[in-house]
Amino acid sequence: MVDPEFTGFRPGSLDRLGTSEIEQLELQTRALRKVDYQCGGGMCRDAVVVRVHWGHEMLRMHATDPVRQRLFVAVADLHNLAGWVCFDSGHMGAAHHHFDVALDLADQGGNDDLVANIHYRQGRVNLHYGALDEALSHFQRGQLAAARSGSRLAASILYVNQAWAYAKKGDEELTLKLLDRAKTEFAAAGTGPSPDWARFFTETDLVATAGTVLTELALTANSRHTREAIPALTEAMRGYGPDMARSRSFCLIALATCHLVAGEADQGCAIGSQAVSAGETLRSVRTKDRLRPLKQQADLRADHPASRALSDYITTFITSPTHV
């Protein structure tokens, strides 16, 4: 668990807020987000919650209007991160609360790009738990906010996640159209600086998400989509470094699933074992949840010794105590 006192900044001794204090809060949010990507939400949740408390102390201080507007955005993004790490560590009531507060503060700060990102993350929570219509509602509301902000990157994030929801529904035609739209928007976004909440969405992440979407289509619509998914996931897996360990573990899970669906049991089981091993290094309940469909595919091939071994390995991992 990350020490919540890992920097010395505290707002309690201040009478009037300036930009330097907000910059420090933003830097801490960025640092904690990196911990989440690398180690899982359970590793930094307590530290994020401490910063949320400090952020609300700062909201009660005197500040000029421009400083206050920046503070609204900074605390909104802190709640956005808090919602995400609570989601990743299985604290769903807290996650919904933080996202709701984040939306309110982002509105007050007038930042539609952040509003779009919060809706994306709320949609991902619903997508994870199979509430597909609710997920699509958030993605579509996020798309409206992205249009208001003019962010092509935000639009790309939301289109590829809408594709994911429709893939889970088995709608092959709409899924592929949305994937193409996501790639077009990403190309149009260019390579300029991104806000911290969207910086994760690189070309590697787009390729990984597209591969995951195609994996879903292989499961719900037509197994031929594994032919496109496997190269995409393989490319993305190689593009993720140790700073994005959780994303790489998700990529391994999808790739193993694809190989099993494609009839390549030996390769699928070998990669599946790598996926479980990667998950063991993370403080993430979501990783365990994402392994369950892979276990189902292994169980369908129980006559294959490596598939049985993979199923047993996953069972041991997902039933082990997780302190997150």
Coordinates of N, CA and C in Angstrom, one line a residue, residues 3-213:
D3 N 2.2 4.8 0.9 CA 2.1 5.6 2.1 C 1.4 6.9 1.7
P4 N 0.2 7.2 2.4 CA -0.5 8.5 2.0 C 0.3 9.7 2.3
E5 N 1.4 9.6 3.1 CA 2.2 10.8 3.4 C 3.4 10.8 2.5
F6 N 3.3 10.3 1.2 CA 4.6 10.2 0.5 C 5.1 11.6 -0.1
T7 N 4.3 12.6 0.2 CA 4.8 14.0 0.0 C 4.5 14.8 1.2
G8 N 5.1 15.9 1.3 CA 4.9 16.7 2.5 C 3.8 17.8 2.4
F9 N 3.2 17.9 1.3 CA 2.2 18.9 1.1 C 0.9 18.7 1.9
R10 N 0.5 19.7 2.7 CA -0.8 19.6 3.4 C -1.4 21.0 3.3
P11 N -2.7 21.1 3.1 CA -3.4 22.4 2.9 C -3.7 23.1 4.2
G12 N -3.6 22.4 5.3 CA -4.2 22.9 6.6 C -3.7 24.2 7.0
S13 N -2.4 24.6 6.7 CA -1.8 25.8 7.2 C -2.0 27.0 6.3
L14 N -2.7 26.8 5.2 CA -2.9 27.9 4.3 C -4.2 28.7 4.6
D15 N -4.1 30.0 4.4 CA -5.3 30.9 4.5 C -5.9 31.2 3.1
R16 N -5.0 31.3 2.1 CA -5.5 31.7 0.8 C -4.8 30.8 -0.2
L17 N -5.5 30.3 -1.2 CA -5.0 29.3 -2.1 C -4.4 30.0 -3.3
G18 N -3.3 29.4 -3.8 CA -2.6 29.9 -5.0 C -2.4 28.7 -6.0
T19 N -1.9 29.1 -7.1 CA -1.7 28.0 -8.2 C -0.7 27.0 -7.8
S20 N 0.3 27.4 -7.0 CA 1.3 26.4 -6.6 C 0.8 25.2 -5.8
E21 N -0.2 25.5 -4.9 CA -0.8 24.4 -4.1 C -1.6 23.5 -5.0
I22 N -2.3 24.1 -6.0 CA -3.1 23.2 -6.9 C -2.1 22.4 -7.8
E23 N -1.0 23.0 -8.2 CA -0.1 22.2 -9.0 C 0.4 21.0 -8.2
Q24 N 0.7 21.2 -6.9 CA 1.1 20.1 -6.1 C 0.1 19.0 -6.0
L25 N -1.2 19.4 -5.9 CA -2.3 18.4 -5.9 C -2.3 17.7 -7.2
E26 N -2.2 18.4 -8.3 CA -2.2 17.8 -9.6 C -1.1 16.8 -9.8
L27 N 0.1 17.2 -9.3 CA 1.3 16.3 -9.4 C 1.1 15.0 -8.6
Q28 N 0.4 15.1 -7.4 CA 0.2 14.0 -6.6 C -0.9 13.0 -7.3
T29 N -1.9 13.6 -7.9 CA -2.8 12.8 -8.6 C -2.2 12.1 -9.7
R30 N -1.3 12.7 -10.5 CA -0.5 12.1 -11.5 C 0.3 10.9 -11.0
A31 N 1.0 11.2 -9.9 CA 1.9 10.1 -9.3 C 1.1 8.9 -8.9
L32 N -0.1 9.2 -8.3 CA -0.9 8.1 -7.8 C -1.6 7.3 -9.0
R33 N -1.9 8.0 -10.0 CA -2.4 7.4 -11.2 C -1.4 6.4 -11.8
K34 N -0.1 6.8 -11.8 CA 0.9 5.9 -12.3 C 1.0 4.6 -11.4
V35 N 0.9 4.8 -10.1 CA 0.9 3.6 -9.2 C -0.3 2.7 -9.6
D36 N -1.5 3.3 -9.8 CA -2.6 2.5 -10.2 C -2.4 1.7 -11.5
Y37 N -1.8 2.3 -12.5 CA -1.5 1.6 -13.8 C -0.5 0.5 -13.6
Q38 N 0.5 0.7 -12.7 CA 1.5 -0.3 -12.6 C 1.2 -1.4 -11.6
C39 N 0.5 -1.0 -10.5 CA 0.3 -2.0 -9.4 C -1.1 -2.4 -9.1
G40 N -2.1 -1.6 -9.6 CA -3.5 -1.9 -9.3 C -4.0 -0.9 -8.3
G41 N -5.3 -0.7 -8.3 CA -6.0 0.3 -7.4 C -5.8 0.0 -6.0
G42 N -5.7 -1.3 -5.6 CA -5.5 -1.6 -4.2 C -4.3 -1.1 -3.6
M43 N -3.3 -0.8 -4.4 CA -2.0 -0.3 -3.9 C -2.0 1.1 -3.5
C44 N -3.0 1.9 -4.1 CA -3.0 3.3 -3.8 C -4.3 3.9 -3.4
R45 N -5.3 3.1 -3.1 CA -6.6 3.6 -2.8 C -6.6 4.5 -1.6
D46 N -6.0 4.0 -0.5 CA -6.0 4.8 0.7 C -5.3 6.2 0.5
A47 N -4.2 6.2 -0.2 CA -3.5 7.5 -0.5 C -4.4 8.4 -1.3
V48 N -5.1 7.9 -2.3 CA -6.0 8.7 -3.1 C -7.1 9.3 -2.2
V49 N -7.7 8.5 -1.3 CA -8.8 9.0 -0.4 C -8.3 10.1 0.5
V50 N -7.0 10.0 1.0 CA -6.4 11.1 1.8 C -6.4 12.4 0.9
R51 N -5.9 12.3 -0.3 CA -5.8 13.5 -1.2 C -7.2 14.1 -1.4
V52 N -8.2 13.2 -1.6 CA -9.6 13.7 -1.8 C -10.0 14.6 -0.6
H53 N -9.7 14.1 0.6 CA -10.0 14.9 1.8 C -9.3 16.3 1.8
W54 N -8.0 16.2 1.4 CA -7.2 17.5 1.3 C -7.8 18.4 0.2
G55 N -8.3 17.8 -0.9 CA -8.9 18.6 -2.0 C -10.1 19.4 -1.5
H56 N -10.9 18.7 -0.7 CA -12.1 19.4 -0.2 C -11.8 20.4 0.9
E57 N -10.7 20.2 1.6 CA -10.2 21.3 2.5 C -9.8 22.5 1.6
M58 N -9.2 22.3 0.5 CA -8.8 23.4 -0.4 C -10.0 24.1 -1.0
L59 N -11.0 23.4 -1.2 CA -12.2 24.0 -1.8 C -12.9 25.0 -0.8
R60 N -12.6 24.9 0.5 CA -13.1 25.8 1.5 C -12.3 27.0 1.7
M61 N -11.2 27.1 1.0 CA -10.3 28.2 1.2 C -10.6 29.4 0.2
H62 N -10.1 30.6 0.6 CA -10.3 31.7 -0.3 C -9.4 31.6 -1.5
A63 N -9.9 32.0 -2.7 CA -9.1 31.9 -3.9 C -9.7 32.8 -4.9
T64 N -8.9 33.3 -5.9 CA -9.5 34.1 -7.0 C -10.3 33.1 -7.9
D65 N -11.2 33.7 -8.7 CA -12.0 32.9 -9.6 C -11.3 32.0 -10.5
P66 N -10.2 32.5 -11.2 CA -9.4 31.5 -12.1 C -8.8 30.4 -11.3
V67 N -8.3 30.7 -10.1 CA -7.7 29.6 -9.2 C -8.7 28.6 -8.8
R68 N -9.9 29.1 -8.4 CA -11.0 28.3 -8.0 C -11.4 27.3 -9.1
Q69 N -11.5 27.9 -10.3 CA -11.9 27.1 -11.5 C -10.9 25.9 -11.7
R70 N -9.7 26.2 -11.6 CA -8.6 25.2 -11.8 C -8.7 24.2 -10.6
L71 N -9.0 24.7 -9.4 CA -9.2 23.8 -8.3 C -10.4 22.8 -8.5
F72 N -11.5 23.3 -9.0 CA -12.6 22.4 -9.3 C -12.2 21.3 -10.2
V73 N -11.4 21.6 -11.2 CA -11.0 20.5 -12.2 C -10.0 19.6 -11.5
A74 N -9.1 20.1 -10.7 CA -8.1 19.3 -10.0 C -8.8 18.3 -9.1
V75 N -9.7 18.8 -8.3 CA -10.4 17.9 -7.3 C -11.3 17.0 -8.0
A76 N -12.0 17.4 -9.1 CA -12.8 16.5 -9.9 C -12.0 15.3 -10.5
D77 N -10.8 15.6 -11.0 CA -10.0 14.5 -11.5 C -9.5 13.6 -10.4
L78 N -9.3 14.2 -9.2 CA -8.9 13.4 -8.0 C -10.0 12.4 -7.7
H79 N -11.3 12.9 -7.7 CA -12.4 12.0 -7.5 C -12.5 11.0 -8.6
N80 N -12.2 11.4 -9.8 CA -12.2 10.5 -11.0 C -11.3 9.4 -10.8
L81 N -10.1 9.7 -10.3 CA -9.1 8.6 -10.0 C -9.6 7.8 -8.8
A82 N -10.2 8.4 -7.8 CA -10.7 7.7 -6.6 C -11.7 6.7 -7.1
G83 N -12.6 7.1 -8.0 CA -13.7 6.2 -8.5 C -13.0 5.0 -9.2
W84 N -12.0 5.3 -10.0 CA -11.3 4.2 -10.8 C -10.6 3.2 -9.9
V85 N -9.9 3.7 -8.9 CA -9.1 2.8 -8.0 C -10.1 2.0 -7.1
C86 N -11.2 2.6 -6.7 CA -12.2 1.9 -5.9 C -12.9 0.8 -6.8
F87 N -13.2 1.1 -8.1 CA -13.7 0.1 -9.0 C -12.7 -1.0 -9.2
D88 N -11.4 -0.7 -9.3 CA -10.4 -1.7 -9.6 C -10.2 -2.6 -8.3
S89 N -10.5 -2.1 -7.2 CA -10.2 -2.8 -5.9 C -11.6 -3.4 -5.4
G90 N -12.7 -3.3 -6.1 CA -13.9 -3.9 -5.7 C -14.8 -3.2 -4.8
H91 N -14.6 -1.9 -4.6 CA -15.4 -1.1 -3.7 C -16.4 -0.2 -4.5
M92 N -17.5 -0.9 -4.9 CA -18.3 -0.3 -6.0 C -19.2 0.9 -5.5
G93 N -19.7 0.8 -4.2 CA -20.4 1.9 -3.7 C -19.6 3.2 -3.7
A94 N -18.4 3.1 -3.2 CA -17.5 4.2 -3.1 C -17.1 4.7 -4.6
A95 N -17.0 3.8 -5.5 CA -16.6 4.2 -6.9 C -17.7 5.0 -7.4
H96 N -19.0 4.6 -7.3 CA -20.1 5.4 -7.9 C -20.2 6.8 -7.2
H97 N -20.0 6.8 -5.9 CA -20.0 8.1 -5.2 C -18.9 9.0 -5.7
H98 N -17.7 8.5 -5.9 CA -16.6 9.4 -6.4 C -16.9 9.9 -7.8
F99 N -17.4 9.1 -8.6 CA -17.7 9.5 -10.0 C -18.8 10.5 -10.0
D100 N -19.8 10.4 -9.2 CA -20.9 11.4 -9.2 C -20.3 12.8 -8.7
V101 N -19.5 12.8 -7.7 CA -18.9 14.0 -7.2 C -18.0 14.6 -8.3
A102 N -17.2 13.7 -8.9 CA -16.3 14.2 -10.0 C -17.1 14.9 -11.1
L103 N -18.2 14.3 -11.5 CA -19.0 15.0 -12.6 C -19.5 16.4 -12.2
D104 N -19.9 16.5 -10.9 CA -20.4 17.8 -10.4 C -19.3 18.8 -10.4
L105 N -18.1 18.4 -9.9 CA -17.0 19.4 -9.9 C -16.5 19.7 -11.2
A106 N -16.4 18.7 -12.1 CA -16.0 19.0 -13.5 C -16.9 20.0 -14.2
D107 N -18.2 19.8 -14.0 CA -19.2 20.8 -14.5 C -18.9 22.2 -14.0
Q108 N -18.7 22.3 -12.7 CA -18.4 23.6 -12.1 C -17.1 24.2 -12.6
G109 N -16.2 23.3 -12.9 CA -14.9 23.8 -13.5 C -15.0 24.1 -15.0
G110 N -16.1 23.7 -15.6 CA -16.3 24.0 -17.0 C -15.4 23.2 -17.9
N111 N -15.0 22.0 -17.5 CA -14.1 21.2 -18.3 C -14.8 20.0 -18.9
D112 N -15.2 20.2 -20.2 CA -16.0 19.1 -20.9 C -15.1 17.9 -21.2
D113 N -13.8 18.1 -21.4 CA -12.9 17.0 -21.7 C -12.9 16.0 -20.5
L114 N -12.8 16.6 -19.3 CA -12.9 15.8 -18.1 C -14.2 15.1 -17.9
V115 N -15.3 15.9 -18.2 CA -16.7 15.3 -18.1 C -16.7 14.1 -19.0
A116 N -16.2 14.2 -20.2 CA -16.2 13.0 -21.1 C -15.5 11.8 -20.6
N117 N -14.3 12.1 -19.9 CA -13.5 11.0 -19.3 C -14.2 10.3 -18.2
I118 N -14.9 11.1 -17.4 CA -15.6 10.5 -16.2 C -16.8 9.6 -16.7
H119 N -17.5 10.1 -17.8 CA -18.5 9.2 -18.3 C -17.9 8.0 -18.9
Y120 N -16.8 8.1 -19.6 CA -16.1 6.9 -20.1 C -15.8 5.9 -18.9
R121 N -15.3 6.4 -17.8 CA -15.0 5.5 -16.7 C -16.3 4.9 -16.0
Q122 N -17.3 5.7 -15.9 CA -18.6 5.2 -15.4 C -19.1 4.1 -16.4
G123 N -19.0 4.4 -17.7 CA -19.4 3.3 -18.6 C -18.6 2.1 -18.5
R124 N -17.3 2.2 -18.2 CA -16.5 1.0 -18.1 C -16.9 0.2 -16.9
V125 N -17.3 0.8 -15.8 CA -17.8 0.1 -14.6 C -19.0 -0.8 -15.1
N126 N -20.0 -0.1 -15.8 CA -21.2 -0.9 -16.2 C -20.8 -2.0 -17.2
L127 N -19.9 -1.7 -18.1 CA -19.5 -2.7 -19.1 C -18.9 -3.9 -18.4
H128 N -18.1 -3.7 -17.3 CA -17.4 -4.8 -16.6 C -18.4 -5.7 -16.0
Y129 N -19.5 -5.1 -15.5 CA -20.6 -5.9 -14.8 C -21.7 -6.3 -15.7
G130 N -21.6 -6.1 -17.0 CA -22.6 -6.6 -18.0 C -23.8 -5.7 -18.1
A131 N -23.8 -4.5 -17.6 CA -24.9 -3.6 -17.7 C -24.7 -2.8 -19.0
L132 N -24.9 -3.4 -20.1 CA -24.5 -2.9 -21.4 C -25.2 -1.6 -21.8
D133 N -26.5 -1.5 -21.6 CA -27.3 -0.4 -21.9 C -26.9 0.8 -21.1
E134 N -26.6 0.6 -19.8 CA -26.2 1.7 -18.9 C -24.8 2.1 -19.4
A135 N -23.9 1.2 -19.7 CA -22.6 1.6 -20.2 C -22.7 2.4 -21.5
L136 N -23.6 2.0 -22.4 CA -23.7 2.8 -23.6 C -24.3 4.2 -23.4
S137 N -25.2 4.3 -22.4 CA -25.7 5.6 -22.0 C -24.6 6.6 -21.6
H138 N -23.7 6.0 -20.7 CA -22.6 6.9 -20.3 C -21.6 7.2 -21.4
F139 N -21.3 6.2 -22.3 CA -20.4 6.5 -23.4 C -21.0 7.5 -24.3
Q140 N -22.3 7.5 -24.6 CA -22.9 8.4 -25.5 C -23.0 9.8 -24.8
R141 N -23.2 9.9 -23.5 CA -23.2 11.2 -22.9 C -21.7 11.8 -22.9
G142 N -20.8 10.9 -22.7 CA -19.4 11.3 -22.8 C -19.1 11.8 -24.2
Q143 N -19.6 11.2 -25.2 CA -19.4 11.6 -26.6 C -19.9 13.0 -26.8
L144 N -21.0 13.4 -26.2 CA -21.5 14.7 -26.3 C -20.6 15.7 -25.7
A145 N -20.1 15.3 -24.5 CA -19.1 16.2 -23.8 C -17.8 16.3 -24.6
A146 N -17.4 15.2 -25.2 CA -16.2 15.3 -26.1 C -16.4 16.2 -27.3
A147 N -17.6 16.2 -27.8 CA -17.9 17.1 -29.0 C -17.8 18.5 -28.5
R148 N -18.4 18.8 -27.3 CA -18.3 20.2 -26.8 C -16.9 20.7 -26.6
S149 N -16.1 19.8 -26.1 CA -14.7 20.1 -25.8 C -13.8 20.2 -27.1
G150 N -14.2 19.5 -28.1 CA -13.4 19.5 -29.3 C -12.3 18.5 -29.3
S151 N -12.3 17.5 -28.3 CA -11.3 16.6 -28.1 C -11.5 15.3 -29.0
R152 N -10.6 15.2 -30.0 CA -10.7 14.0 -30.8 C -10.2 12.8 -30.1
L153 N -9.3 13.0 -29.1 CA -8.8 11.8 -28.3 C -9.9 11.3 -27.5
A154 N -10.6 12.2 -26.8 CA -11.8 11.7 -26.0 C -12.8 11.0 -26.8
A155 N -13.1 11.5 -28.0 CA -14.0 10.9 -28.9 C -13.6 9.5 -29.3
S156 N -12.3 9.3 -29.5 CA -11.7 8.0 -29.9 C -11.9 7.0 -28.7
I157 N -11.6 7.5 -27.5 CA -11.8 6.6 -26.3 C -13.2 6.1 -26.2
L158 N -14.1 7.0 -26.4 CA -15.5 6.7 -26.3 C -16.1 5.8 -27.4
Y159 N -15.6 6.0 -28.6 CA -16.0 5.2 -29.7 C -15.6 3.8 -29.6
V160 N -14.3 3.6 -29.2 CA -13.8 2.2 -29.0 C -14.5 1.5 -27.9
N161 N -14.9 2.2 -26.9 CA -15.6 1.5 -25.8 C -17.1 1.3 -26.1
Q162 N -17.7 2.1 -26.9 CA -19.0 1.8 -27.5 C -18.9 0.5 -28.3
A163 N -17.8 0.4 -29.1 CA -17.6 -0.8 -29.9 C -17.6 -2.0 -29.0
W164 N -16.9 -1.9 -27.9 CA -16.8 -3.0 -26.9 C -18.1 -3.4 -26.4
A165 N -19.0 -2.5 -26.1 CA -20.3 -2.8 -25.6 C -21.1 -3.5 -26.6
Y166 N -21.1 -3.0 -27.9 CA -21.8 -3.7 -29.0 C -21.2 -5.0 -29.3
A167 N -19.9 -5.2 -29.1 CA -19.4 -6.5 -29.3 C -19.9 -7.5 -28.3
K168 N -20.1 -7.1 -27.1 CA -20.7 -7.9 -26.0 C -22.1 -8.3 -26.4
K169 N -22.8 -7.4 -27.1 CA -24.1 -7.6 -27.6 C -24.2 -8.5 -28.8
G170 N -23.0 -8.7 -29.4 CA -22.9 -9.6 -30.6 C -23.3 -8.8 -31.9
D171 N -23.3 -7.5 -31.9 CA -23.7 -6.7 -33.0 C -22.4 -6.4 -33.9
E172 N -22.2 -7.3 -34.8 CA -20.9 -7.3 -35.5 C -20.8 -6.1 -36.4
E173 N -21.8 -5.7 -37.1 CA -21.7 -4.6 -38.1 C -21.4 -3.3 -37.3
L174 N -22.2 -3.0 -36.3 CA -22.0 -1.7 -35.6 C -20.7 -1.7 -34.8
T175 N -20.3 -2.8 -34.3 CA -19.0 -2.9 -33.6 C -17.9 -2.5 -34.6
L176 N -17.8 -3.0 -35.7 CA -16.7 -2.8 -36.7 C -16.8 -1.3 -37.2
K177 N -18.0 -0.8 -37.3 CA -18.1 0.7 -37.7 C -17.5 1.6 -36.6
L178 N -17.9 1.3 -35.4 CA -17.4 2.1 -34.3 C -15.9 1.9 -34.1
L179 N -15.3 0.8 -34.3 CA -13.9 0.6 -34.3 C -13.2 1.5 -35.3
D180 N -13.7 1.5 -36.5 CA -13.2 2.3 -37.6 C -13.2 3.8 -37.2
R181 N -14.4 4.2 -36.6 CA -14.5 5.6 -36.2 C -13.5 5.9 -35.1
A182 N -13.3 5.0 -34.2 CA -12.3 5.3 -33.1 C -10.9 5.5 -33.7
K183 N -10.6 4.7 -34.7 CA -9.2 4.8 -35.3 C -9.1 6.1 -36.0
T184 N -10.2 6.5 -36.7 CA -10.2 7.8 -37.4 C -10.0 9.0 -36.5
E185 N -10.7 9.0 -35.4 CA -10.6 10.0 -34.4 C -9.3 10.1 -33.8
F186 N -8.7 8.9 -33.5 CA -7.4 8.9 -32.9 C -6.3 9.5 -33.8
A187 N -6.4 9.1 -35.1 CA -5.5 9.7 -36.1 C -5.6 11.2 -36.2
A188 N -6.9 11.7 -36.1 CA -7.1 13.1 -36.2 C -6.6 13.9 -34.9
A189 N -6.5 13.1 -33.8 CA -6.1 13.8 -32.6 C -4.7 14.2 -32.6
G190 N -3.9 13.5 -33.4 CA -2.4 13.9 -33.5 C -1.7 13.5 -32.3
T191 N -0.5 14.1 -32.1 CA 0.4 13.6 -31.1 C 0.7 14.7 -30.1
G192 N -0.1 15.7 -30.0 CA 0.0 16.8 -29.0 C -0.1 16.3 -27.6
P193 N 0.1 17.2 -26.6 CA 0.0 16.9 -25.2 C -1.5 16.5 -24.8
S194 N -1.7 15.6 -23.9 CA -3.0 15.2 -23.5 C -3.1 15.5 -22.0
P195 N -4.4 15.7 -21.6 CA -4.6 15.8 -20.1 C -4.3 14.5 -19.4
D196 N -3.9 14.6 -18.1 CA -3.4 13.4 -17.4 C -4.4 12.3 -17.4
W197 N -5.7 12.7 -17.4 CA -6.7 11.6 -17.3 C -6.9 10.8 -18.6
A198 N -6.4 11.4 -19.7 CA -6.5 10.7 -21.0 C -5.1 10.2 -21.5
R199 N -4.0 10.4 -20.7 CA -2.7 10.2 -21.2 C -2.4 8.7 -21.5
F200 N -3.2 7.8 -20.8 CA -3.0 6.4 -20.9 C -3.4 5.9 -22.3
F201 N -4.2 6.7 -23.1 CA -4.7 6.2 -24.3 C -3.8 6.5 -25.5
T202 N -2.7 5.7 -25.6 CA -1.8 5.8 -26.6 C -2.2 4.9 -27.8
E203 N -1.4 4.9 -28.8 CA -1.7 4.0 -29.9 C -1.7 2.5 -29.5
T204 N -0.8 2.2 -28.5 CA -0.7 0.8 -28.0 C -2.0 0.5 -27.3
D205 N -2.6 1.4 -26.5 CA -3.8 1.2 -25.8 C -5.0 1.0 -26.8
L206 N -5.0 1.9 -27.9 CA -6.0 1.7 -28.9 C -6.0 0.4 -29.5
V207 N -4.8 -0.1 -29.9 CA -4.6 -1.4 -30.5 C -5.1 -2.5 -29.6
A208 N -4.7 -2.4 -28.3 CA -5.1 -3.4 -27.3 C -6.6 -3.4 -27.1
T209 N -7.2 -2.3 -27.0 CA -8.7 -2.3 -26.8 C -9.4 -2.8 -28.1
A210 N -8.9 -2.4 -29.2 CA -9.5 -3.0 -30.5 C -9.3 -4.5 -30.5
G211 N -8.2 -5.0 -30.1 CA -8.0 -6.5 -30.0 C -8.9 -7.1 -29.0
T212 N -9.2 -6.4 -27.9 CA -10.1 -6.9 -26.9 C -11.5 -7.0 -27.5
V213 N -11.9 -5.9 -28.2 CA -13.2 -5.8 -28.8 C -13.4 -7.0 -29.8

